[in-house]
PDB file of C-alpha atoms and ligand atoms in Angstrom:
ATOM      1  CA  UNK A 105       7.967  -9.510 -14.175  1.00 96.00           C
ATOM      2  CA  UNK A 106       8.924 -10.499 -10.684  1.00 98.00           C
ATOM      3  CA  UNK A 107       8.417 -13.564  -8.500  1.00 98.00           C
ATOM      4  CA  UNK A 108       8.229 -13.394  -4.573  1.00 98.00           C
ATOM      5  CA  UNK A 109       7.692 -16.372  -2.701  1.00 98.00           C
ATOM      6  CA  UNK A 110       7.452 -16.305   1.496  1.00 98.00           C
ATOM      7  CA  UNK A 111       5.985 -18.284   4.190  1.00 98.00           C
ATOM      8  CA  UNK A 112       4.419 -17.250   7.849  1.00 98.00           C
ATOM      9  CA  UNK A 113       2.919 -18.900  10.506  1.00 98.00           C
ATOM     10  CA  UNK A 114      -0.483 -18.463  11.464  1.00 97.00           C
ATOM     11  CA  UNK A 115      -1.469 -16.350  14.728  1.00 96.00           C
ATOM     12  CA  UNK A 116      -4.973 -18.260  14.783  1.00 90.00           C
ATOM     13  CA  UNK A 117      -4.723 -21.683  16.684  1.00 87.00           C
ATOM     14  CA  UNK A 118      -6.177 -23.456  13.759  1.00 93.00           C
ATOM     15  CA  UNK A 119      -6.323 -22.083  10.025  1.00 95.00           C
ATOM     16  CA  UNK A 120      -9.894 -22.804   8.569  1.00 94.00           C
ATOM     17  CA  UNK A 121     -11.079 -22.507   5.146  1.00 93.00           C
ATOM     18  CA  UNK A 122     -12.734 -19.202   6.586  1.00 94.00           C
ATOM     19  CA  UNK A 123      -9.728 -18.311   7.494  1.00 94.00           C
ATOM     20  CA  UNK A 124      -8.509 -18.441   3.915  1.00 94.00           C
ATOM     21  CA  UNK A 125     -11.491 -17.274   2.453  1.00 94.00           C
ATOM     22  CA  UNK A 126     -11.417 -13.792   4.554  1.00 94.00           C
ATOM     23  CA  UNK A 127      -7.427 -13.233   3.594  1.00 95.00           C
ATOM     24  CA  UNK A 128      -8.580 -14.405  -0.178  1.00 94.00           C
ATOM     25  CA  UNK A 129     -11.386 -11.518   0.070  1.00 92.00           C
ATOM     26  CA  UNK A 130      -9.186  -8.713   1.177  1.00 89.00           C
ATOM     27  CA  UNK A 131      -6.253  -8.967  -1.061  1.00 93.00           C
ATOM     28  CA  UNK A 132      -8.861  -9.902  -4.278  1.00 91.00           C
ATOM     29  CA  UNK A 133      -9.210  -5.888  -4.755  1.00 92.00           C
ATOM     30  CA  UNK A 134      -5.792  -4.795  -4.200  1.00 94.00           C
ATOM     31  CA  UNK A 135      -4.384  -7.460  -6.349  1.00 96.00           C
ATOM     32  CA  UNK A 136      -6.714  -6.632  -9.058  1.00 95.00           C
ATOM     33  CA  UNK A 137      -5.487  -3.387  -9.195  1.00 95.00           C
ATOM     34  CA  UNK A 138      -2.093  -3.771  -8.975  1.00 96.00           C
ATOM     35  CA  UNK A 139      -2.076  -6.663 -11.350  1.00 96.00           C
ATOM     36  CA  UNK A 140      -0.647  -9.408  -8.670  1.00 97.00           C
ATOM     37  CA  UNK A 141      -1.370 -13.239  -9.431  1.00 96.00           C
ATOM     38  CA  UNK A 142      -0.111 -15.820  -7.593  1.00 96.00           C
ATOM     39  CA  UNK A 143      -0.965 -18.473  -5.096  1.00 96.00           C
ATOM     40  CA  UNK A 144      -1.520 -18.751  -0.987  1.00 96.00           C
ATOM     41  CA  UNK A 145      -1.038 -22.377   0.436  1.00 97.00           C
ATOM     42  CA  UNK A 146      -2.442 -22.828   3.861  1.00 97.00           C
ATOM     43  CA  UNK A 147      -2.095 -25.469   6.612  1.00 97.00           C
ATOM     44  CA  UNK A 148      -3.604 -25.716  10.218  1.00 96.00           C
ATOM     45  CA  UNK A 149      -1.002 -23.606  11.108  1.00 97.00           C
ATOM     46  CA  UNK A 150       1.451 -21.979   8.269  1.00 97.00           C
ATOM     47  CA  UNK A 151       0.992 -20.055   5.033  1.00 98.00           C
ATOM     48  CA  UNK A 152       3.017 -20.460   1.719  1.00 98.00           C
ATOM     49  CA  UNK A 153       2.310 -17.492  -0.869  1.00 98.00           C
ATOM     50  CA  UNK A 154       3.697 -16.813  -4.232  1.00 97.00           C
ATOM     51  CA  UNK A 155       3.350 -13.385  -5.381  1.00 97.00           C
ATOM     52  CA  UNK A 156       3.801 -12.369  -9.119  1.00 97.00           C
ATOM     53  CA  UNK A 157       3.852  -8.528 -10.288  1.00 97.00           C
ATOM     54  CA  UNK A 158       5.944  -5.315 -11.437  1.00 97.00           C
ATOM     55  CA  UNK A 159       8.860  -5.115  -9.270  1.00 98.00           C
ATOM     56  CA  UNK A 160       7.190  -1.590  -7.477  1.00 97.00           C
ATOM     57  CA  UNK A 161       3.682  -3.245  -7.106  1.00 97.00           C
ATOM     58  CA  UNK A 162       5.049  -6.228  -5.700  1.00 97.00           C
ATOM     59  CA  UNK A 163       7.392  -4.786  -3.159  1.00 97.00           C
ATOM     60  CA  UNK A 164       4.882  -2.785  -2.051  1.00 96.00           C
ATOM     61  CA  UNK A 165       2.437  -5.622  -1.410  1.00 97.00           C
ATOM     62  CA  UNK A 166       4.439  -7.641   0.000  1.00 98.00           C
ATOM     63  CA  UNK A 167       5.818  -5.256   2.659  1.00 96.00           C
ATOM     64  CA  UNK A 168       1.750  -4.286   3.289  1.00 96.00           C
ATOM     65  CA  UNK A 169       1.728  -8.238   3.837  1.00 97.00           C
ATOM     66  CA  UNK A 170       4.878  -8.346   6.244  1.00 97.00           C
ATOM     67  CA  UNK A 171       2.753  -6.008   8.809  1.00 95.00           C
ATOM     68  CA  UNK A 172      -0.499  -7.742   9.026  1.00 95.00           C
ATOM     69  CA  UNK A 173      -1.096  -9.265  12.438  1.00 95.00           C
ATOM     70  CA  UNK A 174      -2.926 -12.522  11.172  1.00 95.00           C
ATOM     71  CA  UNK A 175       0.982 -13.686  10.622  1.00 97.00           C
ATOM     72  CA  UNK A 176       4.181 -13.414  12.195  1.00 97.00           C
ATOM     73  CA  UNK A 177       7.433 -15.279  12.023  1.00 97.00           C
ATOM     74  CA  UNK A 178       7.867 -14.783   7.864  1.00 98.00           C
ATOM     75  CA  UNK A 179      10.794 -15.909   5.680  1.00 98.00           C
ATOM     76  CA  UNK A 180      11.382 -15.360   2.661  1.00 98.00           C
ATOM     77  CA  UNK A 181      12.042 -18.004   0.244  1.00 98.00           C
ATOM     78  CA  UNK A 182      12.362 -16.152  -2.742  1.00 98.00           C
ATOM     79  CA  UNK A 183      12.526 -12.985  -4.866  1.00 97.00           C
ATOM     80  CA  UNK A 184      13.879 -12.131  -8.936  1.00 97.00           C
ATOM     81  CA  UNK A 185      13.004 -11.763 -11.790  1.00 98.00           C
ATOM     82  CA  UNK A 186      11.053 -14.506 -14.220  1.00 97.00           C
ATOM     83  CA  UNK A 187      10.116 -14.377 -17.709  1.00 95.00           C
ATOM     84  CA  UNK A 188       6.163 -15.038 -17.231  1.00 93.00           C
ATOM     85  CA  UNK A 189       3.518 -15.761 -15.072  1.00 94.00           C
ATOM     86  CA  UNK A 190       3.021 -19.216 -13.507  1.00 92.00           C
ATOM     87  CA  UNK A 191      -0.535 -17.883 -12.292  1.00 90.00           C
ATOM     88  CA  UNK A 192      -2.088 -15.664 -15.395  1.00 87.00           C
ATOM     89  CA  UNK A 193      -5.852 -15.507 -14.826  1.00 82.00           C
ATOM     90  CA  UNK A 194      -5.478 -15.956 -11.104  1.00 80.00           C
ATOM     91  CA  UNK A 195      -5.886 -12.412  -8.963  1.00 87.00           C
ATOM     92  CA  UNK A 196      -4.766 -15.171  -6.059  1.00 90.00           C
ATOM     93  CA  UNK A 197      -5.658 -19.163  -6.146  1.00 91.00           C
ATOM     94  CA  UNK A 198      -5.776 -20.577  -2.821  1.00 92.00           C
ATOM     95  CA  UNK A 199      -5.564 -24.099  -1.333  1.00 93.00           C
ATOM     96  CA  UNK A 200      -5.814 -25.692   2.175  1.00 94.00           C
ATOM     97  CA  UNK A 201      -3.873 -28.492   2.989  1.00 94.00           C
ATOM     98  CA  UNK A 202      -6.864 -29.710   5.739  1.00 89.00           C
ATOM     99  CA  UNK A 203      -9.192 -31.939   4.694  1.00 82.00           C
ATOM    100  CA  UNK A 204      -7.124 -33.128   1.621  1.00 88.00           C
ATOM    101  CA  UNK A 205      -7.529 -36.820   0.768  1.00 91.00           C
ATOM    102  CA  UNK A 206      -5.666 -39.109   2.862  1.00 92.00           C
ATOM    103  CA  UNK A 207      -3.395 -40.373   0.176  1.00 94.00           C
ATOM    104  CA  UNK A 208      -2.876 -36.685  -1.043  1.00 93.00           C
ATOM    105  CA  UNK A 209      -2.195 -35.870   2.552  1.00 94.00           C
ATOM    106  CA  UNK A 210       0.320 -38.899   3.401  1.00 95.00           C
ATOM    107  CA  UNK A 211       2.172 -38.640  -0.173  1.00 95.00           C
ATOM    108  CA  UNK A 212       2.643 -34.905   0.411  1.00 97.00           C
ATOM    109  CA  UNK A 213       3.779 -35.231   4.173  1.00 97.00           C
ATOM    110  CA  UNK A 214       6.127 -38.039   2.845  1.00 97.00           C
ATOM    111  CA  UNK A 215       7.696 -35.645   0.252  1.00 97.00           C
ATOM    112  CA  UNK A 216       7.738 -32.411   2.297  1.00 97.00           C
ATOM    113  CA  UNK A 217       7.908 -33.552   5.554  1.00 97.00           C
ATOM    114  CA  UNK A 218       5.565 -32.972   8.996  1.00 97.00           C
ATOM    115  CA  UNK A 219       5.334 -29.613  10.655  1.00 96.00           C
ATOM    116  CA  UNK A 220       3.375 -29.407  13.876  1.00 94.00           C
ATOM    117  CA  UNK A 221       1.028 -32.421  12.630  1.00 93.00           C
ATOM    118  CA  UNK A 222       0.703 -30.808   9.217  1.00 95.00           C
ATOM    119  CA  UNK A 223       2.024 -30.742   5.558  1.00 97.00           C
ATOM    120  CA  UNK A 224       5.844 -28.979   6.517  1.00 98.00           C
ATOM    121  CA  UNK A 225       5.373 -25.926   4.188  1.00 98.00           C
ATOM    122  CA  UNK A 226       8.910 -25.647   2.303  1.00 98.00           C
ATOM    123  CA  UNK A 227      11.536 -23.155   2.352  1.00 98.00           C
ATOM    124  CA  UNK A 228      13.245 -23.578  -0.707  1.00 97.00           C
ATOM    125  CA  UNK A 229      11.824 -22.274  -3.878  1.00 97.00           C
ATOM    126  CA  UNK A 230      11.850 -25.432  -5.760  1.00 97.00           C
ATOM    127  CA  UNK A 231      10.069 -27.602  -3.358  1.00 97.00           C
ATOM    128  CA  UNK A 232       7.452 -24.382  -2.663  1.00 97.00           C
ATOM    129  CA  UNK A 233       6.744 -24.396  -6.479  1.00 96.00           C
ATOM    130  CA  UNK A 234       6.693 -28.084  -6.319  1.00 96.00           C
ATOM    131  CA  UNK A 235       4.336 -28.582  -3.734  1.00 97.00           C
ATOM    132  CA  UNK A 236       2.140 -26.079  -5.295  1.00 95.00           C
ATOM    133  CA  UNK A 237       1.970 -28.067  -8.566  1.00 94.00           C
ATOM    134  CA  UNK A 238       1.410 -31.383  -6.218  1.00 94.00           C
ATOM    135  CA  UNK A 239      -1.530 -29.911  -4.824  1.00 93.00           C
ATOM    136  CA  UNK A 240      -2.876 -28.559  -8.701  1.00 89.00           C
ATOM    137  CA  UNK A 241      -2.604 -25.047  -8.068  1.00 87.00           C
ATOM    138  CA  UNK A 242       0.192 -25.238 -10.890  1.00 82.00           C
ATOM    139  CA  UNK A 243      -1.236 -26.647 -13.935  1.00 73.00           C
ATOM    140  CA  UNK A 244       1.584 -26.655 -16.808  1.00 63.00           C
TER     141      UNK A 244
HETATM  142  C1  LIG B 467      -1.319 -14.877   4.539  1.00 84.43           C
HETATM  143  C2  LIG B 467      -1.756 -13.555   3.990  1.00 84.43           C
HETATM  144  C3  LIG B 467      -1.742 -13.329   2.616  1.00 84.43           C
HETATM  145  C4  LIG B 467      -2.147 -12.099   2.077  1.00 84.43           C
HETATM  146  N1  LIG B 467      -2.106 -11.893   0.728  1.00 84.43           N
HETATM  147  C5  LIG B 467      -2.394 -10.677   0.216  1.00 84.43           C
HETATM  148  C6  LIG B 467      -2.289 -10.402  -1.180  1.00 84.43           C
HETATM  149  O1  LIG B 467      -1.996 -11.278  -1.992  1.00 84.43           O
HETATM  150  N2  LIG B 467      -2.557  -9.154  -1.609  1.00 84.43           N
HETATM  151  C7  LIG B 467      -2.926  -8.153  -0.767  1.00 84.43           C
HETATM  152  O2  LIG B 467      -3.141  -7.036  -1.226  1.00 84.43           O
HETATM  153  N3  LIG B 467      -3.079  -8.379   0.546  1.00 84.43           N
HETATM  154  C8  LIG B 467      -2.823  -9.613   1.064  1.00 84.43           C
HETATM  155  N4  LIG B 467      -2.969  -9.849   2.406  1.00 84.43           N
HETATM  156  C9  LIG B 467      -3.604  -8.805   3.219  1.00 84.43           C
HETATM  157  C10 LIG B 467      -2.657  -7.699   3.575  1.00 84.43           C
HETATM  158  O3  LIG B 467      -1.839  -8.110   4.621  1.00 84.43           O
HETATM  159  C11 LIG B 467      -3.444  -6.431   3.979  1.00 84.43           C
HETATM  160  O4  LIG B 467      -4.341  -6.717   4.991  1.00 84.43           O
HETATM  161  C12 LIG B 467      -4.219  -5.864   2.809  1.00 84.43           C
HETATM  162  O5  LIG B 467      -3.361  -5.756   1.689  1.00 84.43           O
HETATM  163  C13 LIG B 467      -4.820  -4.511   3.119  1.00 84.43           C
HETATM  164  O6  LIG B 467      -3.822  -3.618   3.457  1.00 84.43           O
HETATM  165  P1  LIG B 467      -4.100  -2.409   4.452  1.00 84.43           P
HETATM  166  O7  LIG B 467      -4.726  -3.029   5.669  1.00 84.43           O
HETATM  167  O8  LIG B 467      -2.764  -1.797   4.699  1.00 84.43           O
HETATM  168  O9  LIG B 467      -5.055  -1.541   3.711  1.00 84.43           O
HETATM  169  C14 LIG B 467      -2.591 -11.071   2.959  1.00 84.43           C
HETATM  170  C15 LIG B 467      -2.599 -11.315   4.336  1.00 84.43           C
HETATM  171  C16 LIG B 467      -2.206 -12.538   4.860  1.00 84.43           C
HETATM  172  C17 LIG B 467      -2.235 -12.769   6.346  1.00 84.43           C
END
């Protein structure tokens, strides 16, 4: 089992929970078949994914990711091997950082910093996995 974790910046002007919900809708299908969980955090403007599959599966997904035009400008943050799943049950759980609470929203930006008025989305893999449990897409 393999762990990826990247981020991107948006092409759109502002990232919308339609937005989200159109990525969310294509990759439910491929992900299904290839078995890939994981996670996609979105701001106004940036995405934060964590991808979990087979080392082939995963590669190949995420490379099919790296070409899409709705994103441009991606790092990666992270890539090995782990010995489970942080996201079993999920084909992909996603979570915009928008129209979060206000205390969510000023604890978050006070941990992680501000990027372009939003939530900076991290570039280390602890703080990406940590953020990701702040917001409760991580459960344990
Ligand atoms: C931020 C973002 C996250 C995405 N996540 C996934 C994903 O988890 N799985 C997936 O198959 N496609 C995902 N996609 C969509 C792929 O880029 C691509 O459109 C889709 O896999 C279909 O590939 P194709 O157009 O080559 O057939 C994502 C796209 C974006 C912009």
């Amino acid at each position: 089992m393999y762990r990826l974790i990247y981020k991107s910046r948006s092409i759109l002007v502002e990232v919308t929970e339609e937005t989200l919900k159109e990525i969310l809708e294509t990759s439910t299908d491929l992900n299904r078949k290839f078995k890939i969980t994981g996670a996609l955090i979105a701001t106004r403007t940036h995405f934060l994914q964590v991808l979990e599959g087979n080392f082939k599966d995963l590669n190949r997904t995420f490379f099919r990711i790296t070409s899409d035009p709705r994103h441009e400008d991606l790092e990666l943050v992270s890539f090995g091997p782990v010995e489970n799943r942080l996201f079993e049950g999920w084909v992909m759980k996603g979570f915009g950082i928008f129209d979060v609470d206000p205390e969510l929203d000023s604890s978050l930006k006070n941990k992680f910093g501000v990027e372009e008025g939003g939530v900076r989305l991290p570039t280390q893999e602890w703080a990406a996995l940590s953020l990701m449990h702040d917001v409760g897409v991580i459960v344990q």
